[in-house]
mmCIF file of C-alpha atoms in Angstrom:
data_model
loop_
_atom_site.group_PDB
_atom_site.id
_atom_site.type_symbol
_atom_site.label_atom_id
_atom_site.label_comp_id
_atom_site.label_asym_id
_atom_site.label_seq_id
_atom_site.Cartn_x
_atom_site.Cartn_y
_atom_site.Cartn_z
ATOM 1 C CA UNK A 1 9.233 9.475 -10.433
ATOM 2 C CA UNK A 2 6.481 8.469 -10.748
ATOM 3 C CA UNK A 3 6.898 6.568 -14.319
ATOM 4 C CA UNK A 4 10.057 5.352 -13.027
ATOM 5 C CA UNK A 5 7.681 3.730 -10.201
ATOM 6 C CA UNK A 6 5.483 2.161 -12.729
ATOM 7 C CA UNK A 7 8.454 1.290 -14.960
ATOM 8 C CA UNK A 8 9.969 -0.768 -11.517
ATOM 9 C CA UNK A 9 6.741 -2.263 -10.731
ATOM 10 C CA UNK A 10 6.364 -4.120 -14.340
ATOM 11 C CA UNK A 11 9.734 -4.892 -14.430
ATOM 12 C CA UNK A 12 9.024 -6.602 -11.335
ATOM 13 C CA UNK A 13 6.102 -8.547 -12.083
ATOM 14 C CA UNK A 14 7.479 -9.670 -15.277
ATOM 15 C CA UNK A 15 10.902 -10.594 -14.393
ATOM 16 C CA UNK A 16 8.803 -12.750 -10.632
ATOM 17 C CA UNK A 17 8.875 -16.587 -11.646
ATOM 18 C CA UNK A 18 7.279 -19.581 -9.722
ATOM 19 C CA UNK A 19 4.624 -20.416 -7.765
ATOM 20 C CA UNK A 20 4.183 -19.041 -4.147
ATOM 21 C CA UNK A 21 4.536 -21.851 -1.937
ATOM 22 C CA UNK A 22 2.755 -19.464 1.138
ATOM 23 C CA UNK A 23 -0.550 -17.841 0.812
ATOM 24 C CA UNK A 24 0.601 -14.019 1.509
ATOM 25 C CA UNK A 25 -1.963 -11.452 3.357
ATOM 26 C CA UNK A 26 -1.707 -7.799 2.991
ATOM 27 C CA UNK A 27 -3.400 -5.779 6.177
ATOM 28 C CA UNK A 28 -4.620 -1.788 5.266
ATOM 29 C CA UNK A 29 -4.354 0.449 7.702
ATOM 30 C CA UNK A 30 -3.857 4.050 8.464
ATOM 31 C CA UNK A 31 -0.401 4.096 10.893
ATOM 32 C CA UNK A 32 0.669 1.846 13.443
ATOM 33 C CA UNK A 33 0.236 4.049 16.219
ATOM 34 C CA UNK A 34 -1.091 2.830 19.623
ATOM 35 C CA UNK A 35 -4.776 2.289 19.258
ATOM 36 C CA UNK A 36 -7.367 -1.036 19.680
ATOM 37 C CA UNK A 37 -7.303 -2.646 16.326
ATOM 38 C CA UNK A 38 -3.027 -1.263 16.051
ATOM 39 C CA UNK A 39 -3.022 -3.085 19.341
ATOM 40 C CA UNK A 40 -4.384 -6.197 17.844
ATOM 41 C CA UNK A 41 -2.730 -6.349 14.690
ATOM 42 C CA UNK A 42 0.309 -6.270 16.754
ATOM 43 C CA UNK A 43 -0.726 -9.179 19.031
ATOM 44 C CA UNK A 44 -2.252 -11.476 16.187
ATOM 45 C CA UNK A 45 -0.065 -10.871 12.940
ATOM 46 C CA UNK A 46 3.593 -12.378 13.936
ATOM 47 C CA UNK A 47 1.732 -15.155 15.002
ATOM 48 C CA UNK A 48 -0.131 -15.779 12.117
ATOM 49 C CA UNK A 49 3.004 -14.966 10.287
ATOM 50 C CA UNK A 50 3.689 -18.918 9.736
ATOM 51 C CA UNK A 51 2.812 -21.402 6.864
ATOM 52 C CA UNK A 52 1.140 -21.961 5.360
ATOM 53 C CA UNK A 53 0.745 -18.079 5.661
ATOM 54 C CA UNK A 54 3.114 -14.819 5.431
ATOM 55 C CA UNK A 55 1.457 -11.265 6.205
ATOM 56 C CA UNK A 56 1.971 -7.755 5.622
ATOM 57 C CA UNK A 57 0.881 -4.757 6.788
ATOM 58 C CA UNK A 58 0.788 -1.516 4.182
ATOM 59 C CA UNK A 59 0.073 1.979 5.959
ATOM 60 C CA UNK A 60 -1.004 4.451 4.096
ATOM 61 C CA UNK A 61 -0.528 7.456 5.956
ATOM 62 C CA UNK A 62 2.708 6.430 7.992
ATOM 63 C CA UNK A 63 4.440 3.171 9.433
ATOM 64 C CA UNK A 64 3.437 4.729 13.086
ATOM 65 C CA UNK A 65 5.127 3.638 16.631
ATOM 66 C CA UNK A 66 4.018 -0.162 16.667
ATOM 67 C CA UNK A 67 5.616 -0.458 13.353
ATOM 68 C CA UNK A 68 9.708 -1.466 14.329
ATOM 69 C CA UNK A 69 8.176 -3.795 17.224
ATOM 70 C CA UNK A 70 6.070 -5.779 13.847
ATOM 71 C CA UNK A 71 8.564 -5.513 12.129
ATOM 72 C CA UNK A 72 11.643 -6.916 14.651
ATOM 73 C CA UNK A 73 8.857 -10.082 14.537
ATOM 74 C CA UNK A 74 9.584 -10.741 11.411
ATOM 75 C CA UNK A 75 6.259 -8.835 9.674
ATOM 76 C CA UNK A 76 6.766 -6.464 6.504
ATOM 77 C CA UNK A 77 5.589 -3.423 7.402
ATOM 78 C CA UNK A 78 5.073 -0.710 3.766
ATOM 79 C CA UNK A 79 3.987 2.756 3.760
ATOM 80 C CA UNK A 80 3.875 5.123 1.201
ATOM 81 C CA UNK A 81 6.828 6.099 -0.683
ATOM 82 C CA UNK A 82 6.438 9.357 -1.656
ATOM 83 C CA UNK A 83 6.533 12.712 0.493
ATOM 84 C CA UNK A 84 8.114 11.486 3.959
ATOM 85 C CA UNK A 85 8.713 14.210 6.993
ATOM 86 C CA UNK A 86 6.461 16.993 7.532
ATOM 87 C CA UNK A 87 4.968 17.646 4.238
ATOM 88 C CA UNK A 88 2.431 14.972 5.201
ATOM 89 C CA UNK A 89 1.368 18.062 7.862
ATOM 90 C CA UNK A 90 0.284 20.016 4.928
ATOM 91 C CA UNK A 91 -3.609 20.891 3.909
ATOM 92 C CA UNK A 92 -2.344 21.827 0.778
ATOM 93 C CA UNK A 93 -0.265 18.159 -0.030
ATOM 94 C CA UNK A 94 -3.135 16.560 1.378
ATOM 95 C CA UNK A 95 -4.412 15.360 -2.123
ATOM 96 C CA UNK A 96 -1.289 15.208 -3.720
ATOM 97 C CA UNK A 97 0.041 12.795 -0.990
ATOM 98 C CA UNK A 98 -3.146 10.430 -1.463
ATOM 99 C CA UNK A 99 -2.611 10.239 -4.822
ATOM 100 C CA UNK A 100 0.815 8.755 -4.139
ATOM 101 C CA UNK A 101 -0.992 6.052 -0.876
ATOM 102 C CA UNK A 102 -3.191 5.103 -3.877
ATOM 103 C CA UNK A 103 0.222 4.404 -6.224
ATOM 104 C CA UNK A 104 1.918 2.879 -3.438
ATOM 105 C CA UNK A 105 -0.437 0.622 -3.040
ATOM 106 C CA UNK A 106 -1.235 -0.132 -6.729
ATOM 107 C CA UNK A 107 2.570 -0.768 -6.990
ATOM 108 C CA UNK A 108 2.278 -3.504 -4.162
ATOM 109 C CA UNK A 109 -0.064 -4.997 -5.552
ATOM 110 C CA UNK A 110 2.277 -5.870 -7.864
ATOM 111 C CA UNK A 111 4.566 -6.354 -7.097
ATOM 112 C CA UNK A 112 4.130 -8.532 -3.951
ATOM 113 C CA UNK A 113 0.859 -9.692 -5.112
ATOM 114 C CA UNK A 114 -0.508 -10.923 -1.945
ATOM 115 C CA UNK A 115 -3.239 -13.265 -2.148
ATOM 116 C CA UNK A 116 -5.403 -11.762 0.299
ATOM 117 C CA UNK A 117 -6.146 -8.201 1.117
ATOM 118 C CA UNK A 118 -7.560 -7.315 4.284
ATOM 119 C CA UNK A 119 -9.063 -3.942 5.497
ATOM 120 C CA UNK A 120 -8.886 -2.586 8.998
ATOM 121 C CA UNK A 121 -10.889 0.763 9.701
ATOM 122 C CA UNK A 122 -12.992 1.960 7.426
ATOM 123 C CA UNK A 123 -11.271 4.960 6.193
ATOM 124 C CA UNK A 124 -8.490 2.169 4.841
ATOM 125 C CA UNK A 125 -11.930 0.020 3.623
ATOM 126 C CA UNK A 126 -13.388 3.446 1.904
ATOM 127 C CA UNK A 127 -9.757 4.344 0.490
ATOM 128 C CA UNK A 128 -8.448 1.107 -0.833
ATOM 129 C CA UNK A 129 -11.275 -1.181 -0.918
ATOM 130 C CA UNK A 130 -12.099 0.028 -4.424
ATOM 131 C CA UNK A 131 -7.991 -0.103 -5.405
ATOM 132 C CA UNK A 132 -8.403 -3.887 -4.831
ATOM 133 C CA UNK A 133 -10.631 -5.038 -7.329
ATOM 134 C CA UNK A 134 -8.081 -4.248 -10.017
ATOM 135 C CA UNK A 135 -6.643 -7.947 -9.056
ATOM 136 C CA UNK A 136 -9.415 -10.406 -9.453
ATOM 137 C CA UNK A 137 -7.776 -13.229 -8.399
ATOM 138 C CA UNK A 138 -6.930 -11.227 -4.814
ATOM 139 C CA UNK A 139 -9.546 -11.665 -2.072
ATOM 140 C CA UNK A 140 -10.577 -9.743 -0.036
ATOM 141 C CA UNK A 141 -11.699 -9.396 3.543
ATOM 142 C CA UNK A 142 -12.779 -6.162 5.479
ATOM 143 C CA UNK A 143 -12.603 -6.429 9.460
ATOM 144 C CA UNK A 144 -14.930 -3.540 11.417
ATOM 145 C CA UNK A 145 -13.981 -3.138 15.112
ATOM 146 C CA UNK A 146 -16.605 -0.228 15.903
ATOM 147 C CA UNK A 147 -20.299 0.311 16.055
ATOM 148 C CA UNK A 148 -21.304 2.172 12.460
ATOM 149 C CA UNK A 149 -22.058 6.109 13.667
ATOM 150 C CA UNK A 150 -19.016 7.429 11.878
ATOM 151 C CA UNK A 151 -21.123 6.438 9.094
ATOM 152 C CA UNK A 152 -23.045 9.793 10.330
ATOM 153 C CA UNK A 153 -19.758 11.373 9.920
ATOM 154 C CA UNK A 154 -20.814 11.072 5.963
ATOM 155 C CA UNK A 155 -22.946 11.843 3.920
ATOM 156 C CA UNK A 156 -25.778 9.695 2.300
ATOM 157 C CA UNK A 157 -23.277 8.731 -0.212
ATOM 158 C CA UNK A 158 -20.819 7.681 1.065
ATOM 159 C CA UNK A 159 -22.520 4.662 3.513
ATOM 160 C CA UNK A 160 -24.694 3.742 -0.148
ATOM 161 C CA UNK A 161 -20.358 3.399 -1.754
ATOM 162 C CA UNK A 162 -19.572 1.239 1.477
ATOM 163 C CA UNK A 163 -23.137 -1.425 1.288
ATOM 164 C CA UNK A 164 -21.824 -1.685 -2.986
ATOM 165 C CA UNK A 165 -18.040 -2.333 -1.024
ATOM 166 C CA UNK A 166 -18.898 -5.418 1.590
ATOM 167 C CA UNK A 167 -20.776 -7.226 -1.847
ATOM 168 C CA UNK A 168 -17.516 -7.257 -3.196
ATOM 169 C CA UNK A 169 -15.858 -8.769 -0.218
ATOM 170 C CA UNK A 170 -15.635 -12.190 0.342
ATOM 171 C CA UNK A 171 -15.480 -11.993 4.432
ATOM 172 C CA UNK A 172 -17.015 -8.926 5.991
ATOM 173 C CA UNK A 173 -15.653 -9.862 9.998
ATOM 174 C CA UNK A 174 -17.053 -8.181 13.575
ATOM 175 C CA UNK A 175 -14.975 -7.962 16.874
ATOM 176 C CA UNK A 176 -18.186 -8.848 18.755
ATOM 177 C CA UNK A 177 -21.525 -9.732 18.185
ATOM 178 C CA UNK A 178 -23.379 -5.523 18.303
ATOM 179 C CA UNK A 179 -21.074 -5.284 15.300
ATOM 180 C CA UNK A 180 -21.874 -8.368 13.236
ATOM 181 C CA UNK A 181 -25.765 -7.273 13.692
ATOM 182 C CA UNK A 182 -25.095 -3.944 12.263
ATOM 183 C CA UNK A 183 -23.163 -5.579 9.396
ATOM 184 C CA UNK A 184 -26.010 -8.306 9.042
ATOM 185 C CA UNK A 185 -28.279 -4.994 8.528
ATOM 186 C CA UNK A 186 -26.887 -3.794 6.092
ATOM 187 C CA UNK A 187 -26.967 -6.356 3.869
ATOM 188 C CA UNK A 188 -23.682 -8.584 4.350
ATOM 189 C CA UNK A 189 -25.303 -12.110 3.645
ATOM 190 C CA UNK A 190 -25.098 -14.694 6.606
ATOM 191 C CA UNK A 191 -22.731 -16.506 4.194
ATOM 192 C CA UNK A 192 -19.807 -13.884 4.165
ATOM 193 C CA UNK A 193 -20.281 -12.670 8.218
ATOM 194 C CA UNK A 194 -17.526 -13.641 10.427
ATOM 195 C CA UNK A 195 -17.125 -13.366 14.523
ATOM 196 C CA UNK A 196 -13.915 -13.085 15.793
ATOM 197 C CA UNK A 197 -13.465 -11.822 19.325
ATOM 198 C CA UNK A 198 -10.092 -10.045 20.526
ATOM 199 C CA UNK A 199 -7.939 -12.018 22.019
ATOM 200 C CA UNK A 200 -4.593 -11.441 24.538
ATOM 201 C CA UNK A 201 -2.268 -12.971 26.592
ATOM 202 C CA UNK A 202 -2.143 -12.678 30.158
ATOM 203 C CA UNK A 203 -1.496 -10.406 32.213
ATOM 204 C CA UNK A 204 1.452 -10.963 35.210
ATOM 205 C CA UNK A 205 0.848 -10.092 38.935
ATOM 206 C CA UNK A 206 3.538 -9.060 40.731
ATOM 207 C CA UNK A 207 3.344 -8.254 44.111
ATOM 208 C CA UNK A 208 6.765 -5.593 44.413
ATOM 209 C CA UNK A 209 6.007 -4.083 40.481
ATOM 210 C CA UNK A 210 2.446 -3.473 42.141
ATOM 211 C CA UNK A 211 4.104 -1.418 44.889
ATOM 212 C CA UNK A 212 6.947 0.490 42.367
ATOM 213 C CA UNK A 213 3.813 1.661 39.576
ATOM 214 C CA UNK A 214 1.283 2.733 42.782
ATOM 215 C CA UNK A 215 4.268 5.094 44.069
ATOM 216 C CA UNK A 216 5.794 6.286 40.597
ATOM 217 C CA UNK A 217 1.964 7.615 40.438
ATOM 218 C CA UNK A 218 1.815 8.153 43.847
ATOM 219 C CA UNK A 219 -1.016 5.864 45.145
ATOM 220 C CA UNK A 220 -0.609 5.169 48.568
ATOM 221 C CA UNK A 221 -0.657 1.276 49.365
ATOM 222 C CA UNK A 222 -3.712 0.658 51.027
ATOM 223 C CA UNK A 223 -5.583 3.254 48.382
ATOM 224 C CA UNK A 224 -8.396 1.323 45.889
ATOM 225 C CA UNK A 225 -6.982 2.101 42.600
ATOM 226 C CA UNK A 226 -9.434 2.443 39.561
ATOM 227 C CA UNK A 227 -7.661 2.648 36.334
ATOM 228 C CA UNK A 228 -9.078 3.822 32.996
ATOM 229 C CA UNK A 229 -6.852 2.709 29.810
ATOM 230 C CA UNK A 230 -8.166 5.156 26.849
ATOM 231 C CA UNK A 231 -7.122 7.884 24.731
ATOM 232 C CA UNK A 232 -9.304 11.408 25.468
ATOM 233 C CA UNK A 233 -11.882 11.621 22.780
ATOM 234 C CA UNK A 234 -15.535 12.555 23.831
ATOM 235 C CA UNK A 235 -16.823 9.254 23.321
ATOM 236 C CA UNK A 236 -14.535 7.604 25.639
ATOM 237 C CA UNK A 237 -16.870 8.646 29.083
ATOM 238 C CA UNK A 238 -14.309 10.570 30.557
ATOM 239 C CA UNK A 239 -16.321 13.472 32.073
ATOM 240 C CA UNK A 240 -19.334 10.956 33.044
ATOM 241 C CA UNK A 241 -16.279 8.857 35.401
ATOM 242 C CA UNK A 242 -14.821 12.718 36.831
ATOM 243 C CA UNK A 243 -19.121 13.277 37.785
ATOM 244 C CA UNK A 244 -19.222 10.522 38.994
ATOM 245 C CA UNK A 245 -15.699 10.539 41.436
ATOM 246 C CA UNK A 246 -16.627 13.583 42.258
ATOM 247 C CA UNK A 247 -20.163 12.370 44.091
ATOM 248 C CA UNK A 248 -18.068 9.700 45.891
ATOM 249 C CA UNK A 249 -19.002 9.887 49.596
ATOM 250 C CA UNK A 250 -15.052 8.231 50.300
ATOM 251 C CA UNK A 251 -11.916 9.274 48.966
ATOM 252 C CA UNK A 252 -10.307 6.364 49.869
ATOM 253 C CA UNK A 253 -9.891 5.596 46.047
ATOM 254 C CA UNK A 254 -6.811 7.166 43.339
ATOM 255 C CA UNK A 255 -8.374 7.292 39.825
ATOM 256 C CA UNK A 256 -5.861 6.956 36.939
ATOM 257 C CA UNK A 257 -6.428 7.576 33.650
ATOM 258 C CA UNK A 258 -3.923 6.397 30.462
ATOM 259 C CA UNK A 259 -4.484 7.717 27.223
ATOM 260 C CA UNK A 260 -2.992 10.143 24.228
ATOM 261 C CA UNK A 261 -5.350 12.998 24.655
ATOM 262 C CA UNK A 262 -6.356 12.458 21.100
ATOM 263 C CA UNK A 263 -9.343 16.127 21.622
ATOM 264 C CA UNK A 264 -7.569 18.376 23.316
ATOM 265 C CA UNK A 265 -9.995 17.463 26.145
ATOM 266 C CA UNK A 266 -7.500 16.740 28.875
ATOM 267 C CA UNK A 267 -7.173 20.712 30.145
ATOM 268 C CA UNK A 268 -10.771 20.452 30.217
ATOM 269 C CA UNK A 269 -10.875 17.166 32.221
ATOM 270 C CA UNK A 270 -8.099 18.761 34.557
ATOM 271 C CA UNK A 271 -10.178 21.895 35.346
ATOM 272 C CA UNK A 272 -13.176 19.859 36.393
ATOM 273 C CA UNK A 273 -10.699 17.998 38.673
ATOM 274 C CA UNK A 274 -9.194 20.812 40.420
ATOM 275 C CA UNK A 275 -12.646 22.698 40.515
ATOM 276 C CA UNK A 276 -14.004 18.968 42.802
ATOM 277 C CA UNK A 277 -11.461 19.116 44.425
ATOM 278 C CA UNK A 278 -9.784 15.970 42.796
ATOM 279 C CA UNK A 279 -6.721 17.092 42.801
ATOM 280 C CA UNK A 280 -4.942 14.179 45.120
ATOM 281 C CA UNK A 281 -7.424 11.575 44.060
ATOM 282 C CA UNK A 282 -7.029 11.941 40.174
ATOM 283 C CA UNK A 283 -3.977 11.585 38.233
ATOM 284 C CA UNK A 284 -3.363 11.777 34.304
ATOM 285 C CA UNK A 285 -0.698 9.382 33.085
ATOM 286 C CA UNK A 286 -0.618 10.109 29.318
ATOM 287 C CA UNK A 287 0.407 7.288 27.669
ATOM 288 C CA UNK A 288 2.471 4.707 29.099
ATOM 289 C CA UNK A 289 4.713 1.435 27.825
ATOM 290 C CA UNK A 290 3.857 -0.114 30.772
ATOM 291 C CA UNK A 291 -0.215 -0.313 30.781
ATOM 292 C CA UNK A 292 0.055 -4.367 32.103
ATOM 293 C CA UNK A 293 2.184 -3.432 34.985
ATOM 294 C CA UNK A 294 -0.421 -0.904 36.102
ATOM 295 C CA UNK A 295 -3.447 -3.324 35.772
ATOM 296 C CA UNK A 296 -1.343 -5.250 37.736
ATOM 297 C CA UNK A 297 -1.057 -2.462 40.583
ATOM 298 C CA UNK A 298 -4.971 -1.565 39.746
ATOM 299 C CA UNK A 299 -8.165 -2.674 42.063
ATOM 300 C CA UNK A 300 -10.657 -1.942 39.464
ATOM 301 C CA UNK A 301 -10.526 -1.546 35.752
ATOM 302 C CA UNK A 302 -13.336 1.052 34.397
ATOM 303 C CA UNK A 303 -13.973 1.527 30.233
ATOM 304 C CA UNK A 304 -16.863 3.599 30.314
ATOM 305 C CA UNK A 305 -17.506 4.758 26.915
ATOM 306 C CA UNK A 306 -20.628 6.338 24.861
ATOM 307 C CA UNK A 307 -19.899 3.915 22.253
ATOM 308 C CA UNK A 308 -17.528 1.020 21.845
ATOM 309 C CA UNK A 309 -16.167 -2.107 19.328
ATOM 310 C CA UNK A 310 -15.137 -4.440 21.389
ATOM 311 C CA UNK A 311 -12.148 -3.021 23.411
ATOM 312 C CA UNK A 312 -8.522 -4.923 24.596
ATOM 313 C CA UNK A 313 -8.819 -2.784 27.234
ATOM 314 C CA UNK A 314 -11.666 -4.189 28.920
ATOM 315 C CA UNK A 315 -9.221 -7.844 28.412
ATOM 316 C CA UNK A 316 -6.532 -6.706 29.425
ATOM 317 C CA UNK A 317 -8.188 -5.166 32.812
ATOM 318 C CA UNK A 318 -10.022 -9.055 32.837
ATOM 319 C CA UNK A 319 -6.747 -11.258 32.403
ATOM 320 C CA UNK A 320 -4.915 -8.861 35.728
ATOM 321 C CA UNK A 321 -8.090 -10.118 37.847
ATOM 322 C CA UNK A 322 -9.724 -7.250 38.375
ATOM 323 C CA UNK A 323 -13.202 -6.729 38.442
ATOM 324 C CA UNK A 324 -14.458 -4.162 35.863
ATOM 325 C CA UNK A 325 -17.090 -1.641 35.039
ATOM 326 C CA UNK A 326 -18.259 -1.015 32.147
ATOM 327 C CA UNK A 327 -20.587 0.678 30.148
ATOM 328 C CA UNK A 328 -23.296 -1.442 27.948
ATOM 329 C CA UNK A 329 -22.773 -0.487 24.084
ATOM 330 C CA UNK A 330 -21.476 -2.294 21.742
ATOM 331 C CA UNK A 331 -19.470 -5.331 22.810
ATOM 332 C CA UNK A 332 -18.796 -4.478 26.963
ATOM 333 C CA UNK A 333 -21.755 -6.962 28.150
ATOM 334 C CA UNK A 334 -20.292 -9.656 25.778
ATOM 335 C CA UNK A 335 -17.493 -10.184 27.862
ATOM 336 C CA UNK A 336 -18.342 -8.567 31.218
ATOM 337 C CA UNK A 337 -21.148 -10.609 33.420
ATOM 338 C CA UNK A 338 -23.005 -8.097 35.110
ATOM 339 C CA UNK A 339 -23.056 -9.201 38.803
ATOM 340 C CA UNK A 340 -20.641 -11.845 38.454
ATOM 341 C CA UNK A 341 -17.305 -10.350 36.490
ATOM 342 C CA UNK A 342 -18.358 -6.969 37.414
ATOM 343 C CA UNK A 343 -20.826 -4.451 36.577
ATOM 344 C CA UNK A 344 -22.459 -3.462 33.615
ATOM 345 C CA UNK A 345 -24.031 0.440 33.723
ATOM 346 C CA UNK A 346 -26.017 2.669 30.980
ATOM 347 C CA UNK A 347 -23.843 5.377 29.458
ATOM 348 C CA UNK A 348 -23.370 8.413 30.368
ATOM 349 C CA UNK A 349 -24.941 8.511 33.723
ATOM 350 C CA UNK A 350 -22.610 9.285 36.398
ATOM 351 C CA UNK A 351 -25.453 8.216 38.594
ATOM 352 C CA UNK A 352 -25.449 4.915 38.446
ATOM 353 C CA UNK A 353 -22.095 4.436 37.970
ATOM 354 C CA UNK A 354 -21.095 6.489 41.231
ATOM 355 C CA UNK A 355 -23.628 3.504 42.798
ATOM 356 C CA UNK A 356 -21.271 0.591 41.186
ATOM 357 C CA UNK A 357 -17.908 2.443 42.011
ATOM 358 C CA UNK A 358 -18.654 2.386 45.888
ATOM 359 C CA UNK A 359 -19.870 -0.986 45.695
ATOM 360 C CA UNK A 360 -16.382 -2.350 44.812
ATOM 361 C CA UNK A 361 -14.341 0.312 46.785
ATOM 362 C CA UNK A 362 -15.865 -0.621 50.232
ATOM 363 C CA UNK A 363 -16.373 -4.489 49.389
ATOM 364 C CA UNK A 364 -12.842 -6.127 48.789
ATOM 365 C CA UNK A 365 -13.704 -9.620 48.874
ATOM 366 C CA UNK A 366 -16.281 -8.795 46.583
ATOM 367 C CA UNK A 367 -13.635 -7.761 44.474
ATOM 368 C CA UNK A 368 -11.561 -10.343 44.354
ATOM 369 C CA UNK A 369 -13.985 -12.424 44.261
ATOM 370 C CA UNK A 370 -15.542 -11.153 40.581
ATOM 371 C CA UNK A 371 -11.196 -9.966 39.732
ATOM 372 C CA UNK A 372 -10.811 -13.890 40.144
ATOM 373 C CA UNK A 373 -13.551 -14.933 37.762
ATOM 374 C CA UNK A 374 -13.123 -11.637 35.801
ATOM 375 C CA UNK A 375 -9.465 -13.657 34.339
ATOM 376 C CA UNK A 376 -11.130 -16.872 34.514
ATOM 377 C CA UNK A 377 -13.375 -15.791 31.612
ATOM 378 C CA UNK A 378 -10.322 -14.072 29.684
ATOM 379 C CA UNK A 379 -8.712 -17.674 29.925
ATOM 380 C CA UNK A 380 -11.617 -19.636 29.104
ATOM 381 C CA UNK A 381 -13.013 -16.996 26.128
ATOM 382 C CA UNK A 382 -10.804 -14.372 24.815
ATOM 383 C CA UNK A 383 -7.300 -15.648 24.766
ATOM 384 C CA UNK A 384 -4.756 -15.021 22.335
ATOM 385 C CA UNK A 385 -4.974 -19.146 20.832
ATOM 386 C CA UNK A 386 -8.228 -18.962 20.648
ATOM 387 C CA UNK A 387 -8.101 -15.774 18.417
ATOM 388 C CA UNK A 388 -5.575 -16.575 16.374
ATOM 389 C CA UNK A 389 -7.005 -20.145 15.828
ATOM 390 C CA UNK A 390 -10.061 -18.119 14.210
ATOM 391 C CA UNK A 391 -8.365 -16.312 11.825
ATOM 392 C CA UNK A 392 -6.359 -19.447 10.682
ATOM 393 C CA UNK A 393 -9.847 -20.863 10.276
ATOM 394 C CA UNK A 394 -10.875 -17.399 8.434
ATOM 395 C CA UNK A 395 -7.940 -17.837 5.902
ATOM 396 C CA UNK A 396 -8.622 -21.472 5.331
ATOM 397 C CA UNK A 397 -11.976 -20.835 4.406
ATOM 398 C CA UNK A 398 -11.201 -17.682 1.835
ATOM 399 C CA UNK A 399 -8.047 -19.954 0.115
ATOM 400 C CA UNK A 400 -10.430 -23.232 0.221
#
């Protein structure tokens, strides 16, 4: 099977004639599941997939639930071509699957001949960045979308390998000033560093949909609805938030938690709500496809992470005309202006968080004023068109 794959690859290369009129960019990521980087790609790539660029995605684990959305909009999505289905979940076959992923990527490089490869997230960079070096003419780019705390989980030689890999990239991109500063500290030269903030389309606020969503979630029409959109992972700070809510002196509020239980902590969080008599106030919504509608039905947006790159959810909340309460990590304070578009509080500090929540719960005029300024800030600084323009500028420089 492997020999047939190689033969097929080289046959296609040999038969390929003519010069491409478009520049082909291959984006590499594990899977297009629901997450910040994945959602960002699904938002940007269909818009970028126009002359003079043609884009494709290589998913080395699986295509993922967001892949059909991209494919319907004309973006090619490729995945590892061997060992489909349940075999992917077997520990025994993981080394074989990784080898198959390398072979699939190798075949893709030689058949599609991308002019650039752009890596998203650390694993894609560390695993496939070195393999991309086989093509000298192909440009290489990397986007980091979080702080480098993930390096603490790896032995020192992996960090050193990543620093070496930086030297082989044509451009290295961060999605916040905090991320760019860390990359600068890792030795990436200034001329290779780029900052591209996330960009989003405006969230529409429909009063009728607002009432329907609240009814579906069991939120009274006169309650202050606070929403956090973040997968259930310890560093997202859900427990800090629940501890702050448990000490609120009023009960005219509801908290809606949207996100997948990635780390299996939902039971712990639910037990806490029961023990602190919050059952009537807190709703675990799980994975939702109507997040925009939930934002539009809310009064306050939240993001209380212990670490962060630059959050799509934060911008979505601001776009829905919500005051945001966020922690002072990563790019949060680059988006939210403390005291103007919301409140920026220290991470892991439920008491300070409680005071910020209480101010917004008790002051409807403050909520509305901050919400208006939030939306204005997103329209000016974080629109999808501005983000797209920055990507086009990046690739223009890459191919110039």
